[in-house]
mmCIF file of C-alpha atoms and ligand atoms in Angstrom:
data_model
loop_
_atom_site.group_PDB
_atom_site.id
_atom_site.type_symbol
_atom_site.label_atom_id
_atom_site.label_comp_id
_atom_site.label_asym_id
_atom_site.label_seq_id
_atom_site.Cartn_x
_atom_site.Cartn_y
_atom_site.Cartn_z
ATOM 1 C CA MET A 287 -5.906 1.215 22.745
ATOM 2 C CA ILE A 288 -4.823 0.980 19.341
ATOM 3 C CA SER A 289 -4.630 3.412 16.664
ATOM 4 C CA THR A 290 -6.876 2.605 12.992
ATOM 5 C CA ARG A 291 -3.385 3.977 11.437
ATOM 6 C CA MET A 292 -2.986 0.579 12.447
ATOM 7 C CA GLU A 293 -4.452 -1.220 9.906
ATOM 8 C CA ASN A 294 -2.758 -0.113 7.462
ATOM 9 C CA LEU A 295 -0.034 -2.098 8.793
ATOM 10 C CA HIS A 296 1.342 -5.406 6.908
ATOM 11 C CA PRO A 297 4.740 -5.799 8.052
ATOM 12 C CA TYR A 298 8.183 -7.519 5.720
ATOM 13 C CA VAL A 299 8.763 -10.540 6.560
ATOM 14 C CA PRO A 300 12.559 -11.105 6.078
ATOM 15 C CA GLY A 301 14.022 -14.656 5.046
ATOM 16 C CA GLU A 302 15.166 -16.505 8.037
ATOM 17 C CA GLN A 303 17.487 -15.822 10.213
ATOM 18 C CA PRO A 304 18.414 -19.255 11.923
ATOM 19 C CA SER A 305 20.467 -18.843 15.395
ATOM 20 C CA ASP A 306 19.675 -22.904 16.450
ATOM 21 C CA LYS A 307 21.251 -24.881 13.254
ATOM 22 C CA LEU A 308 24.146 -23.658 11.195
ATOM 23 C CA TYR A 309 23.208 -23.653 7.402
ATOM 24 C CA ILE A 310 24.573 -22.447 4.086
ATOM 25 C CA LYS A 311 22.769 -18.934 3.674
ATOM 26 C CA LEU A 312 21.424 -18.871 0.624
ATOM 27 C CA ASN A 313 18.417 -16.896 1.098
ATOM 28 C CA ALA A 314 18.423 -13.442 2.247
ATOM 29 C CA ASN A 315 21.424 -12.477 -0.773
ATOM 30 C CA GLU A 316 23.758 -11.269 1.566
ATOM 31 C CA ASN A 317 27.600 -10.926 0.140
ATOM 32 C CA ALA A 318 29.266 -14.171 0.516
ATOM 33 C CA TYR A 319 31.769 -12.605 0.777
ATOM 34 C CA GLY A 320 33.010 -11.171 4.320
ATOM 35 C CA PRO A 321 34.125 -7.709 4.507
ATOM 36 C CA CYS A 322 37.881 -6.740 3.610
ATOM 37 C CA ASN A 323 40.762 -6.090 6.277
ATOM 38 C CA GLY A 324 40.003 -2.057 6.090
ATOM 39 C CA VAL A 325 37.111 -2.662 7.239
ATOM 40 C CA VAL A 326 37.882 -4.898 10.651
ATOM 41 C CA SER A 327 40.840 -2.804 10.969
ATOM 42 C CA ALA A 328 39.606 0.559 10.632
ATOM 43 C CA VAL A 329 36.209 -0.372 13.154
ATOM 44 C CA CYS A 330 38.635 -2.556 15.678
ATOM 45 C CA ASP A 331 40.967 1.176 15.601
ATOM 46 C CA PHE A 332 38.810 3.530 16.161
ATOM 47 C CA VAL A 333 36.964 1.828 18.815
ATOM 48 C CA ARG A 334 40.060 1.220 20.417
ATOM 49 C CA ALA A 335 42.005 4.822 19.354
ATOM 50 C CA HIS A 336 38.708 6.860 20.416
ATOM 51 C CA PRO A 337 36.497 4.810 23.077
ATOM 52 C CA GLN A 338 35.483 8.212 24.229
ATOM 53 C CA LYS A 339 33.798 8.288 20.644
ATOM 54 C CA LEU A 340 31.619 5.474 22.136
ATOM 55 C CA SER A 341 30.003 8.113 24.287
ATOM 56 C CA LEU A 342 29.204 11.187 21.723
ATOM 57 C CA TYR A 343 26.512 11.293 19.002
ATOM 58 C CA PRO A 344 27.697 11.066 15.700
ATOM 59 C CA ASP A 345 27.720 13.331 13.090
ATOM 60 C CA PRO A 346 24.014 13.315 12.214
ATOM 61 C CA ASP A 347 25.262 14.324 8.689
ATOM 62 C CA SER A 348 27.535 11.222 7.854
ATOM 63 C CA THR A 349 29.786 13.952 6.440
ATOM 64 C CA LEU A 350 33.105 11.528 5.920
ATOM 65 C CA LEU A 351 30.368 8.778 4.939
ATOM 66 C CA ARG A 352 28.682 10.962 2.247
ATOM 67 C CA ASN A 353 31.867 12.414 0.797
ATOM 68 C CA ALA A 354 33.895 8.331 0.472
ATOM 69 C CA VAL A 355 30.137 7.365 -0.958
ATOM 70 C CA ALA A 356 30.971 10.388 -3.489
ATOM 71 C CA ALA A 357 34.419 9.613 -4.699
ATOM 72 C CA MET A 358 33.406 5.447 -4.809
ATOM 73 C CA LEU A 359 30.591 6.407 -7.163
ATOM 74 C CA ASN A 360 33.135 8.449 -9.730
ATOM 75 C CA ARG A 361 35.600 5.382 -9.684
ATOM 76 C CA THR A 362 33.723 2.726 -9.955
ATOM 77 C CA GLY A 363 31.050 4.504 -12.450
ATOM 78 C CA GLY A 364 28.383 2.730 -9.517
ATOM 79 C CA VAL A 365 28.715 -0.642 -11.058
ATOM 80 C CA LEU A 366 31.448 -3.069 -9.565
ATOM 81 C CA SER A 367 31.046 -6.262 -11.229
ATOM 82 C CA ARG A 368 32.627 -3.937 -14.469
ATOM 83 C CA ALA A 369 35.091 -1.632 -12.468
ATOM 84 C CA GLN A 370 38.928 -2.186 -13.497
ATOM 85 C CA TRP A 371 41.591 -1.490 -11.158
ATOM 86 C CA ASN A 372 44.305 0.195 -12.907
ATOM 87 C CA GLY A 373 46.718 -0.735 -10.101
ATOM 88 C CA ALA A 374 46.312 2.666 -8.588
ATOM 89 C CA GLN A 375 42.340 2.656 -8.043
ATOM 90 C CA CYS A 376 39.102 1.749 -9.970
ATOM 91 C CA THR A 377 38.309 2.900 -13.115
ATOM 92 C CA PRO A 378 34.850 2.512 -14.308
ATOM 93 C CA SER A 379 34.389 0.672 -17.249
ATOM 94 C CA LYS A 380 32.989 2.207 -20.696
ATOM 95 C CA GLN A 381 29.570 1.338 -20.386
ATOM 96 C CA ASP A 382 29.576 2.778 -16.834
ATOM 97 C CA ALA A 383 31.720 6.581 -16.775
ATOM 98 C CA LEU A 384 29.969 9.485 -15.500
ATOM 99 C CA PRO A 385 28.872 12.121 -17.648
ATOM 100 C CA PHE A 386 29.688 14.044 -14.147
ATOM 101 C CA ALA A 387 31.109 14.058 -11.410
ATOM 102 C CA VAL A 388 29.138 13.476 -8.301
ATOM 103 C CA THR A 389 29.251 15.463 -5.615
ATOM 104 C CA PRO A 390 28.324 14.827 -1.548
ATOM 105 C CA ASP A 391 25.812 17.229 -1.582
ATOM 106 C CA MET A 392 23.759 14.518 -4.046
ATOM 107 C CA ILE A 393 24.270 11.628 -1.244
ATOM 108 C CA TYR A 394 22.183 10.881 1.750
ATOM 109 C CA CYS A 395 23.294 7.885 3.780
ATOM 110 C CA GLY A 396 20.957 6.284 6.429
ATOM 111 C CA ASN A 397 20.193 3.327 8.721
ATOM 112 C CA GLY A 398 20.301 0.749 5.888
ATOM 113 C CA SER A 399 18.019 1.485 2.537
ATOM 114 C CA ASP A 400 15.051 0.160 4.369
ATOM 115 C CA GLU A 401 14.751 3.343 6.386
ATOM 116 C CA VAL A 402 16.005 6.311 3.378
ATOM 117 C CA LEU A 403 12.710 4.486 1.475
ATOM 118 C CA SER A 404 10.507 4.861 4.190
ATOM 119 C CA PHE A 405 11.985 8.155 3.944
ATOM 120 C CA LEU A 406 11.187 9.127 0.563
ATOM 121 C CA PHE A 407 7.428 7.847 0.648
ATOM 122 C CA TYR A 408 7.168 9.637 3.827
ATOM 123 C CA ALA A 409 8.495 13.044 2.008
ATOM 124 C CA PHE A 410 7.390 12.248 -1.868
ATOM 125 C CA PHE A 411 4.359 10.117 -2.213
ATOM 126 C CA ASP A 412 0.962 11.046 0.405
ATOM 127 C CA SER A 413 -2.783 9.216 -0.376
ATOM 128 C CA SER A 414 -3.301 11.697 -3.523
ATOM 129 C CA VAL A 415 -0.432 9.958 -5.327
ATOM 130 C CA ARG A 416 -0.705 6.511 -7.533
ATOM 131 C CA LEU A 417 2.354 4.883 -6.977
ATOM 132 C CA VAL A 418 3.410 2.937 -9.800
ATOM 133 C CA LEU A 419 4.965 -0.040 -9.432
ATOM 134 C CA PRO A 420 5.492 -3.835 -10.968
ATOM 135 C CA GLU A 421 3.825 -6.434 -9.759
ATOM 136 C CA PHE A 422 6.265 -8.928 -8.529
ATOM 137 C CA THR A 423 9.296 -6.410 -7.220
ATOM 138 C CA TYR A 424 10.497 -5.733 -3.687
ATOM 139 C CA SER A 425 8.051 -6.257 -1.137
ATOM 140 C CA PHE A 426 8.574 -3.484 1.476
ATOM 141 C CA TYR A 427 7.331 -1.249 -0.942
ATOM 142 C CA PRO A 428 3.700 -2.015 -0.620
ATOM 143 C CA VAL A 429 4.415 -2.619 3.239
ATOM 144 C CA TYR A 430 5.455 1.177 3.552
ATOM 145 C CA ALA A 431 2.295 2.552 1.220
ATOM 146 C CA GLY A 432 0.461 0.865 3.638
ATOM 147 C CA PHE A 433 2.053 2.677 7.034
ATOM 148 C CA TYR A 434 1.783 5.792 4.397
ATOM 149 C CA ASN A 435 -1.760 5.477 3.006
ATOM 150 C CA ILE A 436 -0.269 5.863 -0.687
ATOM 151 C CA PRO A 437 -2.429 4.335 -2.937
ATOM 152 C CA LEU A 438 -0.447 1.799 -5.267
ATOM 153 C CA ASP A 439 -0.716 0.668 -8.949
ATOM 154 C CA VAL A 440 0.269 -2.319 -9.754
ATOM 155 C CA VAL A 441 1.347 -3.555 -13.304
ATOM 156 C CA PRO A 442 1.620 -6.550 -13.775
ATOM 157 C CA LEU A 443 5.018 -8.705 -15.555
ATOM 158 C CA HIS A 444 5.337 -10.010 -19.138
ATOM 159 C CA GLY A 445 5.059 -13.644 -18.951
ATOM 160 C CA ASP A 446 8.783 -14.176 -19.056
ATOM 161 C CA LEU A 447 8.766 -11.963 -15.670
ATOM 162 C CA ARG A 448 10.263 -8.962 -18.016
ATOM 163 C CA LEU A 449 8.751 -5.292 -15.856
ATOM 164 C CA ASN A 450 6.092 -3.768 -18.945
ATOM 165 C CA VAL A 451 7.963 -0.824 -19.204
ATOM 166 C CA GLN A 452 5.516 0.266 -21.447
ATOM 167 C CA GLU A 453 2.112 -0.492 -19.848
ATOM 168 C CA MET A 454 4.572 1.624 -16.577
ATOM 169 C CA ALA A 455 5.405 4.074 -18.709
ATOM 170 C CA ALA A 456 2.231 4.605 -19.498
ATOM 171 C CA ARG A 457 0.564 4.688 -16.225
ATOM 172 C CA ALA A 458 2.711 7.280 -14.658
ATOM 173 C CA GLN A 459 2.087 9.966 -17.545
ATOM 174 C CA SER A 460 -0.683 10.697 -15.114
ATOM 175 C CA ALA A 461 -0.319 14.012 -13.058
ATOM 176 C CA HIS A 462 -1.169 12.128 -9.917
ATOM 177 C CA SER A 463 1.504 9.554 -10.350
ATOM 178 C CA GLY A 464 4.853 8.372 -8.768
ATOM 179 C CA MET A 465 6.693 5.445 -9.500
ATOM 180 C CA ILE A 466 9.306 2.675 -8.394
ATOM 181 C CA PHE A 467 10.979 -0.134 -8.750
ATOM 182 C CA ALA A 468 14.192 -2.328 -8.489
ATOM 183 C CA ASN A 469 16.286 -2.236 -10.999
ATOM 184 C CA PRO A 470 17.678 -5.248 -11.357
ATOM 185 C CA ASN A 471 14.172 -6.496 -10.127
ATOM 186 C CA ALA A 472 13.456 -8.855 -6.862
ATOM 187 C CA PRO A 473 13.109 -11.142 -6.811
ATOM 188 C CA THR A 474 13.492 -11.948 -10.299
ATOM 189 C CA GLY A 475 16.764 -10.360 -11.062
ATOM 190 C CA ARG A 476 16.015 -9.401 -14.526
ATOM 191 C CA ALA A 477 17.919 -5.329 -15.001
ATOM 192 C CA LEU A 478 16.247 -2.695 -17.266
ATOM 193 C CA LEU A 479 19.001 -0.857 -19.393
ATOM 194 C CA ARG A 480 20.274 2.130 -19.102
ATOM 195 C CA ASN A 481 18.716 3.495 -21.860
ATOM 196 C CA GLU A 482 14.430 1.625 -21.050
ATOM 197 C CA VAL A 483 14.288 3.057 -17.965
ATOM 198 C CA ARG A 484 15.358 6.513 -19.798
ATOM 199 C CA THR A 485 12.365 6.182 -21.912
ATOM 200 C CA MET A 486 10.394 5.168 -19.000
ATOM 201 C CA LEU A 487 11.267 8.735 -17.702
ATOM 202 C CA GLN A 488 11.006 11.214 -20.811
ATOM 203 C CA ASN A 489 7.218 9.615 -20.939
ATOM 204 C CA ALA A 490 6.638 10.308 -16.765
ATOM 205 C CA ASN A 491 5.082 13.113 -15.412
ATOM 206 C CA SER A 492 8.218 15.039 -14.083
ATOM 207 C CA ASP A 493 6.368 16.555 -11.787
ATOM 208 C CA LYS A 494 5.708 13.680 -9.373
ATOM 209 C CA ALA A 495 9.440 11.194 -7.924
ATOM 210 C CA PHE A 496 10.703 8.866 -9.298
ATOM 211 C CA VAL A 497 12.426 5.648 -8.018
ATOM 212 C CA VAL A 498 14.881 3.370 -9.045
ATOM 213 C CA ASP A 499 16.062 1.007 -6.099
ATOM 214 C CA GLU A 500 19.559 -0.267 -7.482
ATOM 215 C CA ALA A 501 20.555 -2.878 -4.245
ATOM 216 C CA TYR A 502 21.678 -4.825 -6.669
ATOM 217 C CA VAL A 503 23.042 -2.930 -9.823
ATOM 218 C CA ASP A 504 26.450 -3.549 -8.386
ATOM 219 C CA PHE A 505 26.220 -7.009 -9.907
ATOM 220 C CA GLY A 506 26.061 -6.919 -13.395
ATOM 221 C CA GLY A 507 23.162 -4.294 -14.266
ATOM 222 C CA GLU A 508 23.142 -0.429 -15.908
ATOM 223 C CA SER A 509 22.883 2.419 -12.962
ATOM 224 C CA CYS A 510 20.807 5.301 -13.652
ATOM 225 C CA ILE A 511 23.047 7.882 -11.663
ATOM 226 C CA ALA A 512 24.315 9.413 -15.350
ATOM 227 C CA LEU A 513 20.491 10.464 -15.748
ATOM 228 C CA LEU A 514 20.250 13.015 -13.024
ATOM 229 C CA LYS A 515 21.377 15.668 -14.466
ATOM 230 C CA GLU A 516 18.507 14.939 -17.318
ATOM 231 C CA PHE A 517 15.807 13.932 -15.661
ATOM 232 C CA PRO A 518 15.451 16.311 -11.514
ATOM 233 C CA ASN A 519 12.777 13.874 -10.411
ATOM 234 C CA LEU A 520 15.000 11.286 -10.383
ATOM 235 C CA ILE A 521 15.873 9.350 -7.457
ATOM 236 C CA ILE A 522 18.451 6.108 -7.032
ATOM 237 C CA VAL A 523 18.612 4.303 -4.077
ATOM 238 C CA ARG A 524 21.662 1.632 -3.576
ATOM 239 C CA THR A 525 23.400 -0.076 0.048
ATOM 240 C CA PHE A 526 25.518 -1.553 1.580
ATOM 241 C CA SER A 527 23.784 -4.527 2.136
ATOM 242 C CA LYS A 528 24.697 -6.395 -1.452
ATOM 243 C CA SER A 529 27.484 -6.002 -3.267
ATOM 244 C CA MET A 530 29.757 -4.718 -0.320
ATOM 245 C CA SER A 531 29.701 -6.597 2.294
ATOM 246 C CA GLY A 532 28.239 -4.557 5.241
ATOM 247 C CA ALA A 533 24.139 -6.460 5.499
ATOM 248 C CA GLY A 534 24.718 -6.168 9.454
ATOM 249 C CA LEU A 535 26.016 -2.599 9.001
ATOM 250 C CA ARG A 536 22.347 -0.903 8.442
ATOM 251 C CA LEU A 537 24.193 0.836 5.018
ATOM 252 C CA GLY A 538 21.929 2.749 2.433
ATOM 253 C CA TYR A 539 22.428 5.316 0.278
ATOM 254 C CA ILE A 540 19.999 8.269 -1.794
ATOM 255 C CA VAL A 541 21.401 10.106 -5.130
ATOM 256 C CA ALA A 542 19.797 12.580 -6.404
ATOM 257 C CA SER A 543 19.987 15.895 -6.393
ATOM 258 C CA PRO A 544 20.564 18.469 -4.061
ATOM 259 C CA GLU A 545 17.062 19.614 -3.979
ATOM 260 C CA ILE A 546 15.754 16.292 -3.276
ATOM 261 C CA ILE A 547 18.731 15.495 -0.923
ATOM 262 C CA LYS A 548 17.794 18.893 1.423
ATOM 263 C CA THR A 549 14.110 17.073 1.698
ATOM 264 C CA VAL A 550 14.759 14.149 2.685
ATOM 265 C CA THR A 551 16.833 15.423 5.111
ATOM 266 C CA THR A 552 14.065 16.978 6.408
ATOM 267 C CA VAL A 553 12.557 13.846 7.401
ATOM 268 C CA LYS A 554 15.363 12.817 8.827
ATOM 269 C CA ASN A 555 16.049 15.185 11.512
ATOM 270 C CA SER A 556 12.010 15.674 12.260
ATOM 271 C CA LEU A 557 12.183 11.449 12.707
ATOM 272 C CA ASN A 558 15.678 9.736 14.122
ATOM 273 C CA HIS A 559 18.713 12.869 14.174
ATOM 274 C CA PHE A 560 21.368 10.141 14.028
ATOM 275 C CA PRO A 561 20.298 7.242 11.831
ATOM 276 C CA ILE A 562 23.613 6.163 11.308
ATOM 277 C CA ASP A 563 25.774 4.753 14.857
ATOM 278 C CA ALA A 564 29.989 5.612 14.297
ATOM 279 C CA ILE A 565 30.782 2.580 14.044
ATOM 280 C CA ALA A 566 29.453 2.276 10.659
ATOM 281 C CA GLN A 567 30.078 5.574 9.996
ATOM 282 C CA VAL A 568 33.581 4.382 9.938
ATOM 283 C CA ALA A 569 32.982 1.107 8.241
ATOM 284 C CA GLY A 570 31.083 2.343 5.517
ATOM 285 C CA VAL A 571 33.613 4.536 4.333
ATOM 286 C CA ALA A 572 37.140 2.710 5.178
ATOM 287 C CA ALA A 573 34.181 0.005 2.664
ATOM 288 C CA CYS A 574 34.293 2.315 -0.749
ATOM 289 C CA GLU A 575 38.253 3.208 -0.175
ATOM 290 C CA ASN A 576 38.478 -0.424 -0.550
ATOM 291 C CA ASP A 577 36.203 -0.856 -3.624
ATOM 292 C CA ALA A 578 38.594 -2.545 -5.535
ATOM 293 C CA TYR A 579 37.951 -5.712 -2.752
ATOM 294 C CA TYR A 580 34.515 -5.516 -3.426
ATOM 295 C CA CYS A 581 34.796 -4.940 -7.094
ATOM 296 C CA SER A 582 36.737 -8.556 -7.060
ATOM 297 C CA CYS A 583 34.447 -10.078 -4.377
ATOM 298 C CA ALA A 584 30.774 -9.418 -7.576
ATOM 299 C CA LYS A 585 33.694 -10.353 -9.918
ATOM 300 C CA LYS A 586 33.478 -13.912 -8.385
ATOM 301 C CA ILE A 587 29.655 -14.256 -7.942
ATOM 302 C CA CYS A 588 29.134 -13.110 -11.049
ATOM 303 C CA ALA A 589 31.091 -16.075 -12.704
ATOM 304 C CA GLU A 590 29.713 -17.980 -10.181
ATOM 305 C CA ARG A 591 25.725 -16.911 -10.949
ATOM 306 C CA GLU A 592 26.781 -18.026 -14.574
ATOM 307 C CA LYS A 593 28.599 -21.613 -13.439
ATOM 308 C CA PHE A 594 25.131 -21.840 -11.568
ATOM 309 C CA SER A 595 22.830 -20.901 -13.639
ATOM 310 C CA ALA A 596 24.291 -23.346 -16.565
ATOM 311 C CA PHE A 597 23.955 -26.106 -14.429
ATOM 312 C CA LEU A 598 20.538 -25.799 -13.231
ATOM 313 C CA ARG A 599 19.255 -25.082 -16.766
ATOM 314 C CA MET A 600 21.338 -28.864 -17.852
ATOM 315 C CA ARG A 601 18.755 -30.447 -15.051
ATOM 316 C CA GLY A 602 15.934 -29.031 -16.439
ATOM 317 C CA TRP A 603 15.124 -26.301 -14.398
ATOM 318 C CA ASP A 604 13.387 -22.570 -15.976
ATOM 319 C CA VAL A 605 16.218 -20.334 -15.047
ATOM 320 C CA VAL A 606 15.330 -16.562 -15.283
ATOM 321 C CA PRO A 607 18.683 -14.311 -16.354
ATOM 322 C CA SER A 608 19.561 -12.579 -13.572
ATOM 323 C CA SER A 609 22.213 -9.268 -13.881
ATOM 324 C CA ALA A 610 21.880 -9.865 -9.765
ATOM 325 C CA ASN A 611 23.509 -11.916 -6.946
ATOM 326 C CA PHE A 612 20.899 -14.313 -7.323
ATOM 327 C CA VAL A 613 18.576 -16.324 -9.539
ATOM 328 C CA PHE A 614 15.099 -17.343 -9.811
ATOM 329 C CA ALA A 615 14.551 -19.980 -11.471
ATOM 330 C CA ARG A 616 11.478 -23.466 -11.439
ATOM 331 C CA LYS A 617 11.528 -26.775 -12.655
ATOM 332 C CA LYS A 618 8.624 -28.076 -13.947
ATOM 333 C CA GLY A 619 7.220 -30.936 -11.637
ATOM 334 C CA VAL A 620 8.280 -29.555 -8.551
ATOM 335 C CA ALA A 621 7.373 -27.691 -6.079
ATOM 336 C CA GLY A 622 8.572 -23.673 -4.878
ATOM 337 C CA LYS A 623 7.924 -24.977 -1.388
ATOM 338 C CA ALA A 624 9.204 -28.739 -1.801
ATOM 339 C CA ALA A 625 11.829 -27.731 -3.627
ATOM 340 C CA TYR A 626 13.038 -24.990 -0.337
ATOM 341 C CA GLU A 627 12.401 -28.240 2.561
ATOM 342 C CA MET A 628 14.494 -30.567 0.262
ATOM 343 C CA ILE A 629 17.520 -27.978 0.114
ATOM 344 C CA LYS A 630 16.938 -26.733 3.534
ATOM 345 C CA ALA A 631 16.883 -30.242 5.435
ATOM 346 C CA HIS A 632 20.222 -30.900 3.717
ATOM 347 C CA GLY A 633 21.020 -27.952 5.012
ATOM 348 C CA ILE A 634 21.326 -25.259 3.255
ATOM 349 C CA LEU A 635 19.201 -22.222 3.383
ATOM 350 C CA VAL A 636 17.224 -20.578 -0.074
ATOM 351 C CA ARG A 637 14.073 -18.732 -0.695
ATOM 352 C CA HIS A 638 10.808 -19.769 -1.447
ATOM 353 C CA PHE A 639 7.322 -17.083 -1.731
ATOM 354 C CA ALA A 640 3.721 -18.172 -0.871
ATOM 355 C CA THR A 641 2.933 -14.889 -3.365
ATOM 356 C CA LYS A 642 0.340 -16.524 -5.655
ATOM 357 C CA GLY A 643 2.143 -16.558 -9.566
ATOM 358 C CA ILE A 644 5.380 -16.842 -8.180
ATOM 359 C CA GLU A 645 5.538 -19.549 -5.891
ATOM 360 C CA GLU A 646 6.635 -21.868 -8.331
ATOM 361 C CA TYR A 647 9.640 -20.242 -8.127
ATOM 362 C CA ILE A 648 13.000 -20.246 -5.401
ATOM 363 C CA ARG A 649 14.982 -17.860 -5.270
ATOM 364 C CA ILE A 650 18.690 -19.141 -4.418
ATOM 365 C CA THR A 651 22.089 -16.238 -3.517
ATOM 366 C CA ILE A 652 25.129 -17.204 -5.214
ATOM 367 C CA GLY A 653 27.321 -17.840 -2.875
ATOM 368 C CA THR A 654 31.747 -18.858 -3.006
ATOM 369 C CA PRO A 655 32.104 -21.721 -5.224
ATOM 370 C CA ASP A 656 32.212 -24.394 -1.917
ATOM 371 C CA GLN A 657 29.014 -22.997 -0.680
ATOM 372 C CA MET A 658 26.855 -23.525 -4.863
ATOM 373 C CA ALA A 659 29.130 -27.057 -5.300
ATOM 374 C CA ALA A 660 27.520 -28.100 -2.103
ATOM 375 C CA LEU A 661 23.868 -26.708 -3.105
ATOM 376 C CA CYS A 662 24.744 -28.421 -6.766
ATOM 377 C CA ASN A 663 25.323 -31.786 -4.484
ATOM 378 C CA ILE A 664 21.900 -31.596 -3.328
ATOM 379 C CA MET A 665 20.065 -30.401 -6.048
ATOM 380 C CA GLU A 666 21.924 -32.814 -8.789
ATOM 381 C CA THR A 667 18.912 -35.666 -7.393
ATOM 382 C CA MET A 668 16.056 -33.370 -7.701
HETATM 383 C C1 LIG B 925 17.862 -6.214 0.225
HETATM 384 C C2 LIG B 925 17.494 -4.936 -0.517
HETATM 385 C C3 LIG B 925 17.266 -4.048 0.172
HETATM 386 C C4 LIG B 925 16.986 -3.306 1.341
HETATM 387 O O1 LIG B 925 18.289 -3.282 2.240
HETATM 388 P P1 LIG B 925 19.096 -2.728 3.560
HETATM 389 O O2 LIG B 925 19.828 -1.268 2.881
HETATM 390 O O3 LIG B 925 19.779 -3.660 3.872
HETATM 391 O O4 LIG B 925 18.038 -2.634 4.274
HETATM 392 C C5 LIG B 925 16.478 -2.747 -0.993
HETATM 393 N N1 LIG B 925 15.724 -3.037 -2.018
HETATM 394 C C6 LIG B 925 16.015 -3.848 -2.711
HETATM 395 C C7 LIG B 925 15.188 -4.301 -3.926
HETATM 396 C C8 LIG B 925 16.826 -5.254 -1.514
HETATM 397 O O5 LIG B 925 16.815 -6.226 -2.183
#
């Protein structure tokens, strides 16, 4: 009864989402700060003023949302933690200012970046491709590779968990090689500079898709959106789940050339015509319009991350320098699993990976100052 395809499925295991006990959740990189009032009132007003819209299909192309995302990227330069509020709107820092305006035809919106990634894998990679990716990265990539039967070309990280840029670029020279990695990477938190990615792109085969997942870039990385006009094979994936406090909304998007957006839209229209519900579209537009709020949250999270990293280092932890909303850390003599269990016993969830090579580490999402103070209290004795 079961198809042979099923043999290639190795499903992703998400961070725990407990419903029975009240834990402080620092295990799934969700945003500790809730959505802003503007989002809450936009959703309530929409449902109250237009209840009949819940019985109609939503806009299949998310037109208003794509307009709002493009405008938000242009205002912020694509990195919230460095954008400035000038009293009327956000403006990008010098480092992030884009050399061109992002237009709505460069945006595709989907049901979480996980769905967006699935459509990209379907559209651009198949069994003839060798997909270059780092050994430790977002664990959904190998899951999709199994789902779509795409061979992997796994590149080990350097000892300090930096991506091996030279080796990845060398392997991506082959005519069959596609590329995917997260920048900043997960679960390490390490980021590549835009110029390092540019060098990789210059060396990589330009006929295959080169995907950069910027799920965490708002917390201090450098966005590669600025490189899109130079490299037509570059595809950038982003999400509302981390910096935009929207994990429950399921909103992710692609920034790429209009041709790539058309191709992904063809995939969508062959699989799930209406991936984003009407309420999520309204919430997403309001979130983009309130970018100033999310900028201030991102800045607070970055400040807390630096404080917490210093706390851990003072106590002998080896902390990977992070450009994300989490830190990845280990301590000699403390097993990762034991640290996770001990912290959990005190009511806080962090993430531990059983994967060989990173099993000594725990990954801790940066929460509010109160949440981090509670965690520091627990870790004081470890
Ligand atoms: C969280 C995460 C995603 C998934 O985001 P969703 O939009 O919630 O599906 C994608 N990539 C990376 C690297 C992530 O950490």
